[in-house]
Short mmCIF file of N, CA and C in Angstrom, two decimals:
data_model
loop_
_atom_site.label_atom_id
_atom_site.label_comp_id
_atom_site.label_asym_id
_atom_site.label_seq_id
_atom_site.Cartn_x
_atom_site.Cartn_y
_atom_site.Cartn_z
N LEU R 27 36.68 18.07 -18.33
CA LEU R 27 37.81 17.16 -18.43
C LEU R 27 38.33 16.91 -17.02
N THR R 28 38.46 15.66 -16.67
CA THR R 28 39.00 15.29 -15.36
C THR R 28 40.18 14.34 -15.57
N VAL R 29 41.32 14.68 -15.00
CA VAL R 29 42.49 13.82 -15.02
C VAL R 29 42.77 13.46 -13.58
N ARG R 30 42.71 12.18 -13.28
CA ARG R 30 42.88 11.72 -11.91
C ARG R 30 44.37 11.64 -11.52
N PRO R 31 44.66 11.66 -10.23
CA PRO R 31 46.06 11.56 -9.78
C PRO R 31 46.75 10.34 -10.39
N GLY R 32 47.94 10.55 -10.89
CA GLY R 32 48.73 9.47 -11.48
C GLY R 32 48.47 9.25 -12.96
N GLU R 33 47.39 9.80 -13.48
CA GLU R 33 47.10 9.66 -14.90
C GLU R 33 47.96 10.62 -15.70
N ARG R 34 48.21 10.24 -16.94
CA ARG R 34 48.91 11.13 -17.87
C ARG R 34 47.97 11.40 -19.02
N LEU R 35 48.06 12.59 -19.55
CA LEU R 35 47.17 13.02 -20.62
C LEU R 35 47.99 13.47 -21.81
N ALA R 36 47.70 12.91 -22.97
CA ALA R 36 48.30 13.37 -24.22
C ALA R 36 47.18 13.99 -25.05
N VAL R 37 47.39 15.19 -25.51
CA VAL R 37 46.39 15.89 -26.31
C VAL R 37 46.93 15.97 -27.73
N VAL R 38 46.20 15.38 -28.66
CA VAL R 38 46.60 15.39 -30.06
C VAL R 38 45.46 15.93 -30.91
N GLY R 39 45.79 16.47 -32.05
CA GLY R 39 44.77 16.99 -32.95
C GLY R 39 45.41 17.86 -34.00
N PRO R 40 44.60 18.31 -34.94
CA PRO R 40 45.13 19.14 -36.03
C PRO R 40 45.54 20.52 -35.54
N SER R 41 46.31 21.19 -36.36
CA SER R 41 46.73 22.55 -36.07
C SER R 41 45.52 23.45 -35.87
N GLY R 42 45.56 24.26 -34.82
CA GLY R 42 44.48 25.20 -34.55
C GLY R 42 43.34 24.64 -33.72
N ALA R 43 43.46 23.39 -33.27
CA ALA R 43 42.38 22.75 -32.51
C ALA R 43 42.33 23.21 -31.05
N GLY R 44 43.39 23.86 -30.56
CA GLY R 44 43.39 24.35 -29.19
C GLY R 44 44.29 23.58 -28.24
N LYS R 45 45.14 22.72 -28.77
CA LYS R 45 46.03 21.92 -27.91
C LYS R 45 46.94 22.80 -27.06
N THR R 46 47.58 23.76 -27.69
CA THR R 46 48.50 24.64 -26.96
C THR R 46 47.75 25.48 -25.95
N THR R 47 46.59 25.97 -26.33
CA THR R 47 45.77 26.77 -25.40
C THR R 47 45.40 25.94 -24.19
N LEU R 48 44.94 24.71 -24.39
CA LEU R 48 44.59 23.83 -23.27
C LEU R 48 45.81 23.59 -22.38
N GLY R 49 46.94 23.31 -22.99
CA GLY R 49 48.16 23.08 -22.22
C GLY R 49 48.56 24.28 -21.39
N LYS R 50 48.47 25.47 -21.97
CA LYS R 50 48.82 26.68 -21.23
C LYS R 50 47.85 26.94 -20.08
N LEU R 51 46.58 26.62 -20.28
CA LEU R 51 45.61 26.77 -19.19
C LEU R 51 45.92 25.80 -18.06
N LEU R 52 46.18 24.54 -18.40
CA LEU R 52 46.48 23.53 -17.39
C LEU R 52 47.77 23.83 -16.63
N ALA R 53 48.74 24.39 -17.34
CA ALA R 53 50.04 24.68 -16.72
C ALA R 53 50.04 26.02 -16.00
N GLY R 54 48.94 26.76 -16.05
CA GLY R 54 48.86 28.03 -15.36
C GLY R 54 49.57 29.17 -16.07
N ILE R 55 49.96 28.95 -17.31
CA ILE R 55 50.63 29.99 -18.08
C ILE R 55 49.63 31.06 -18.50
N ASP R 56 48.44 30.63 -18.90
CA ASP R 56 47.35 31.54 -19.25
C ASP R 56 46.19 31.31 -18.28
N ALA R 57 45.42 32.34 -18.02
CA ALA R 57 44.23 32.23 -17.17
C ALA R 57 42.99 32.13 -18.07
N PRO R 58 42.01 31.34 -17.67
CA PRO R 58 40.79 31.24 -18.49
C PRO R 58 40.01 32.55 -18.50
N ARG R 59 39.40 32.85 -19.64
CA ARG R 59 38.53 34.04 -19.73
C ARG R 59 37.20 33.79 -19.04
N SER R 60 36.79 32.53 -19.04
CA SER R 60 35.57 32.15 -18.33
C SER R 60 35.77 30.72 -17.84
N GLY R 61 34.95 30.30 -16.89
CA GLY R 61 35.11 28.97 -16.32
C GLY R 61 36.29 28.92 -15.38
N ARG R 62 36.77 27.72 -15.11
CA ARG R 62 37.89 27.59 -14.19
C ARG R 62 38.71 26.35 -14.52
N VAL R 63 39.94 26.37 -14.11
CA VAL R 63 40.85 25.24 -14.23
C VAL R 63 41.35 24.97 -12.83
N GLU R 64 41.17 23.74 -12.36
CA GLU R 64 41.55 23.39 -10.99
C GLU R 64 42.50 22.20 -10.97
N VAL R 65 43.35 22.19 -9.97
CA VAL R 65 44.20 21.04 -9.67
C VAL R 65 43.89 20.66 -8.23
N GLY R 66 43.35 19.47 -8.03
CA GLY R 66 42.98 19.04 -6.69
C GLY R 66 41.94 19.93 -6.05
N GLY R 67 41.05 20.50 -6.87
CA GLY R 67 39.99 21.36 -6.36
C GLY R 67 40.42 22.79 -6.09
N VAL R 68 41.68 23.11 -6.38
CA VAL R 68 42.22 24.46 -6.16
C VAL R 68 42.42 25.13 -7.52
N PRO R 69 41.93 26.36 -7.68
CA PRO R 69 42.13 27.05 -8.95
C PRO R 69 43.62 27.18 -9.30
N VAL R 70 43.96 26.84 -10.52
CA VAL R 70 45.35 26.90 -10.98
C VAL R 70 45.92 28.30 -10.79
N THR R 71 45.10 29.30 -11.02
CA THR R 71 45.58 30.69 -10.92
C THR R 71 45.95 31.09 -9.50
N SER R 72 45.52 30.33 -8.49
CA SER R 72 45.87 30.67 -7.11
C SER R 72 47.06 29.88 -6.58
N LEU R 73 47.57 28.95 -7.38
CA LEU R 73 48.72 28.14 -6.95
C LEU R 73 50.03 28.83 -7.30
N ALA R 74 50.99 28.73 -6.42
CA ALA R 74 52.33 29.24 -6.72
C ALA R 74 52.90 28.41 -7.87
N PRO R 75 53.58 29.05 -8.81
CA PRO R 75 54.13 28.31 -9.95
C PRO R 75 54.98 27.10 -9.54
N GLU R 76 55.78 27.24 -8.49
CA GLU R 76 56.64 26.12 -8.05
C GLU R 76 55.79 24.93 -7.63
N ARG R 77 54.71 25.19 -6.93
CA ARG R 77 53.83 24.10 -6.48
C ARG R 77 53.12 23.47 -7.66
N LEU R 78 52.64 24.29 -8.58
CA LEU R 78 51.94 23.78 -9.75
C LEU R 78 52.85 22.90 -10.60
N ARG R 79 54.11 23.29 -10.75
CA ARG R 79 55.05 22.53 -11.58
C ARG R 79 55.32 21.13 -11.02
N ARG R 80 55.05 20.93 -9.73
CA ARG R 80 55.21 19.58 -9.16
C ARG R 80 54.12 18.65 -9.65
N HIS R 81 53.02 19.19 -10.15
CA HIS R 81 51.87 18.38 -10.56
C HIS R 81 51.59 18.41 -12.05
N ILE R 82 51.97 19.48 -12.71
CA ILE R 82 51.67 19.66 -14.13
C ILE R 82 52.96 19.93 -14.89
N VAL R 83 53.16 19.22 -15.98
CA VAL R 83 54.29 19.47 -16.86
C VAL R 83 53.74 19.66 -18.26
N LEU R 84 54.13 20.73 -18.90
CA LEU R 84 53.69 21.03 -20.26
C LEU R 84 54.85 20.76 -21.21
N VAL R 85 54.62 19.86 -22.16
CA VAL R 85 55.60 19.58 -23.21
C VAL R 85 54.99 20.08 -24.51
N THR R 86 55.54 21.15 -25.04
CA THR R 86 54.98 21.75 -26.25
C THR R 86 55.61 21.16 -27.50
N GLN R 87 55.11 21.59 -28.63
CA GLN R 87 55.63 21.09 -29.90
C GLN R 87 57.01 21.65 -30.22
N GLU R 88 57.40 22.71 -29.54
CA GLU R 88 58.75 23.21 -29.73
C GLU R 88 59.71 22.24 -29.06
N HIS R 89 60.71 21.84 -29.76
CA HIS R 89 61.64 20.87 -29.18
C HIS R 89 63.07 21.23 -29.59
N HIS R 90 63.98 20.67 -28.86
CA HIS R 90 65.39 20.90 -29.13
C HIS R 90 66.07 19.54 -29.28
N VAL R 91 66.92 19.43 -30.25
CA VAL R 91 67.65 18.19 -30.48
C VAL R 91 69.12 18.45 -30.13
N PHE R 92 69.65 17.60 -29.28
CA PHE R 92 71.04 17.72 -28.88
C PHE R 92 71.82 16.55 -29.47
N LEU R 93 73.04 16.79 -29.84
CA LEU R 93 73.90 15.72 -30.32
C LEU R 93 74.30 14.84 -29.15
N GLY R 94 74.61 13.58 -29.46
CA GLY R 94 75.08 12.68 -28.42
C GLY R 94 74.02 11.65 -28.06
N SER R 95 74.34 10.83 -27.09
CA SER R 95 73.44 9.77 -26.64
C SER R 95 72.42 10.32 -25.65
N VAL R 96 71.44 9.49 -25.32
CA VAL R 96 70.47 9.87 -24.29
C VAL R 96 71.21 10.11 -22.98
N ARG R 97 72.18 9.27 -22.67
CA ARG R 97 72.99 9.44 -21.44
C ARG R 97 73.67 10.81 -21.44
N ASP R 98 74.28 11.17 -22.58
CA ASP R 98 74.94 12.48 -22.68
C ASP R 98 73.95 13.61 -22.42
N ASN R 99 72.76 13.50 -22.97
CA ASN R 99 71.76 14.56 -22.82
C ASN R 99 71.25 14.64 -21.39
N LEU R 100 71.03 13.49 -20.74
CA LEU R 100 70.60 13.50 -19.35
C LEU R 100 71.67 14.12 -18.45
N ARG R 101 72.89 13.88 -18.79
CA ARG R 101 73.99 14.41 -17.96
C ARG R 101 74.20 15.91 -18.14
N LEU R 102 73.50 16.53 -19.08
CA LEU R 102 73.56 17.99 -19.17
C LEU R 102 73.03 18.61 -17.88
N ALA R 103 72.01 17.97 -17.30
CA ALA R 103 71.40 18.49 -16.07
C ALA R 103 72.14 18.02 -14.82
N ALA R 104 72.77 16.85 -14.90
CA ALA R 104 73.46 16.29 -13.73
C ALA R 104 74.72 15.57 -14.20
N PRO R 105 75.79 16.30 -14.43
CA PRO R 105 77.01 15.72 -15.02
C PRO R 105 77.59 14.53 -14.26
N ASP R 106 77.40 14.46 -12.95
CA ASP R 106 77.99 13.39 -12.16
C ASP R 106 77.02 12.24 -11.88
N ALA R 107 75.86 12.23 -12.52
CA ALA R 107 74.85 11.21 -12.24
C ALA R 107 75.34 9.83 -12.68
N ASP R 108 75.09 8.83 -11.82
CA ASP R 108 75.42 7.46 -12.19
C ASP R 108 74.24 6.86 -12.96
N ASP R 109 74.43 5.63 -13.47
CA ASP R 109 73.40 5.01 -14.29
C ASP R 109 72.08 4.83 -13.54
N ALA R 110 72.13 4.51 -12.26
CA ALA R 110 70.89 4.33 -11.48
C ALA R 110 70.09 5.62 -11.45
N ARG R 111 70.76 6.73 -11.26
CA ARG R 111 70.06 8.03 -11.23
C ARG R 111 69.51 8.39 -12.61
N LEU R 112 70.26 8.08 -13.65
CA LEU R 112 69.79 8.36 -15.01
C LEU R 112 68.56 7.52 -15.34
N LEU R 113 68.58 6.25 -14.95
CA LEU R 113 67.41 5.39 -15.18
C LEU R 113 66.21 5.88 -14.40
N ALA R 114 66.42 6.35 -13.19
CA ALA R 114 65.32 6.89 -12.39
C ALA R 114 64.73 8.12 -13.07
N ALA R 115 65.58 8.96 -13.66
CA ALA R 115 65.09 10.15 -14.36
C ALA R 115 64.24 9.77 -15.56
N LEU R 116 64.62 8.71 -16.25
CA LEU R 116 63.83 8.27 -17.40
C LEU R 116 62.47 7.74 -16.99
N GLY R 117 62.36 7.20 -15.78
CA GLY R 117 61.09 6.67 -15.30
C GLY R 117 60.18 7.71 -14.69
N ALA R 118 60.67 8.92 -14.50
CA ALA R 118 59.88 9.98 -13.86
C ALA R 118 58.76 10.47 -14.75
#
């Protein structure tokens, strides 16, 4: 599997197909038992978590629902953010 810079990958499938396992491997949460997982030719297991998180984001099936508008929810992280900053966050 190769994901090029700037591409986004959505993994879908039935329960038990390995979606969570693949996500954890890509995010560096779990290490492969065999083979390798690389980001930019560098093994994921050798990257500092902070550096890896700049390139890989894992969104799992566990989710949280907050009351309020999208604006209200975005402002949980940045209470003083103006609309331009909130729109930029949505585009990230």
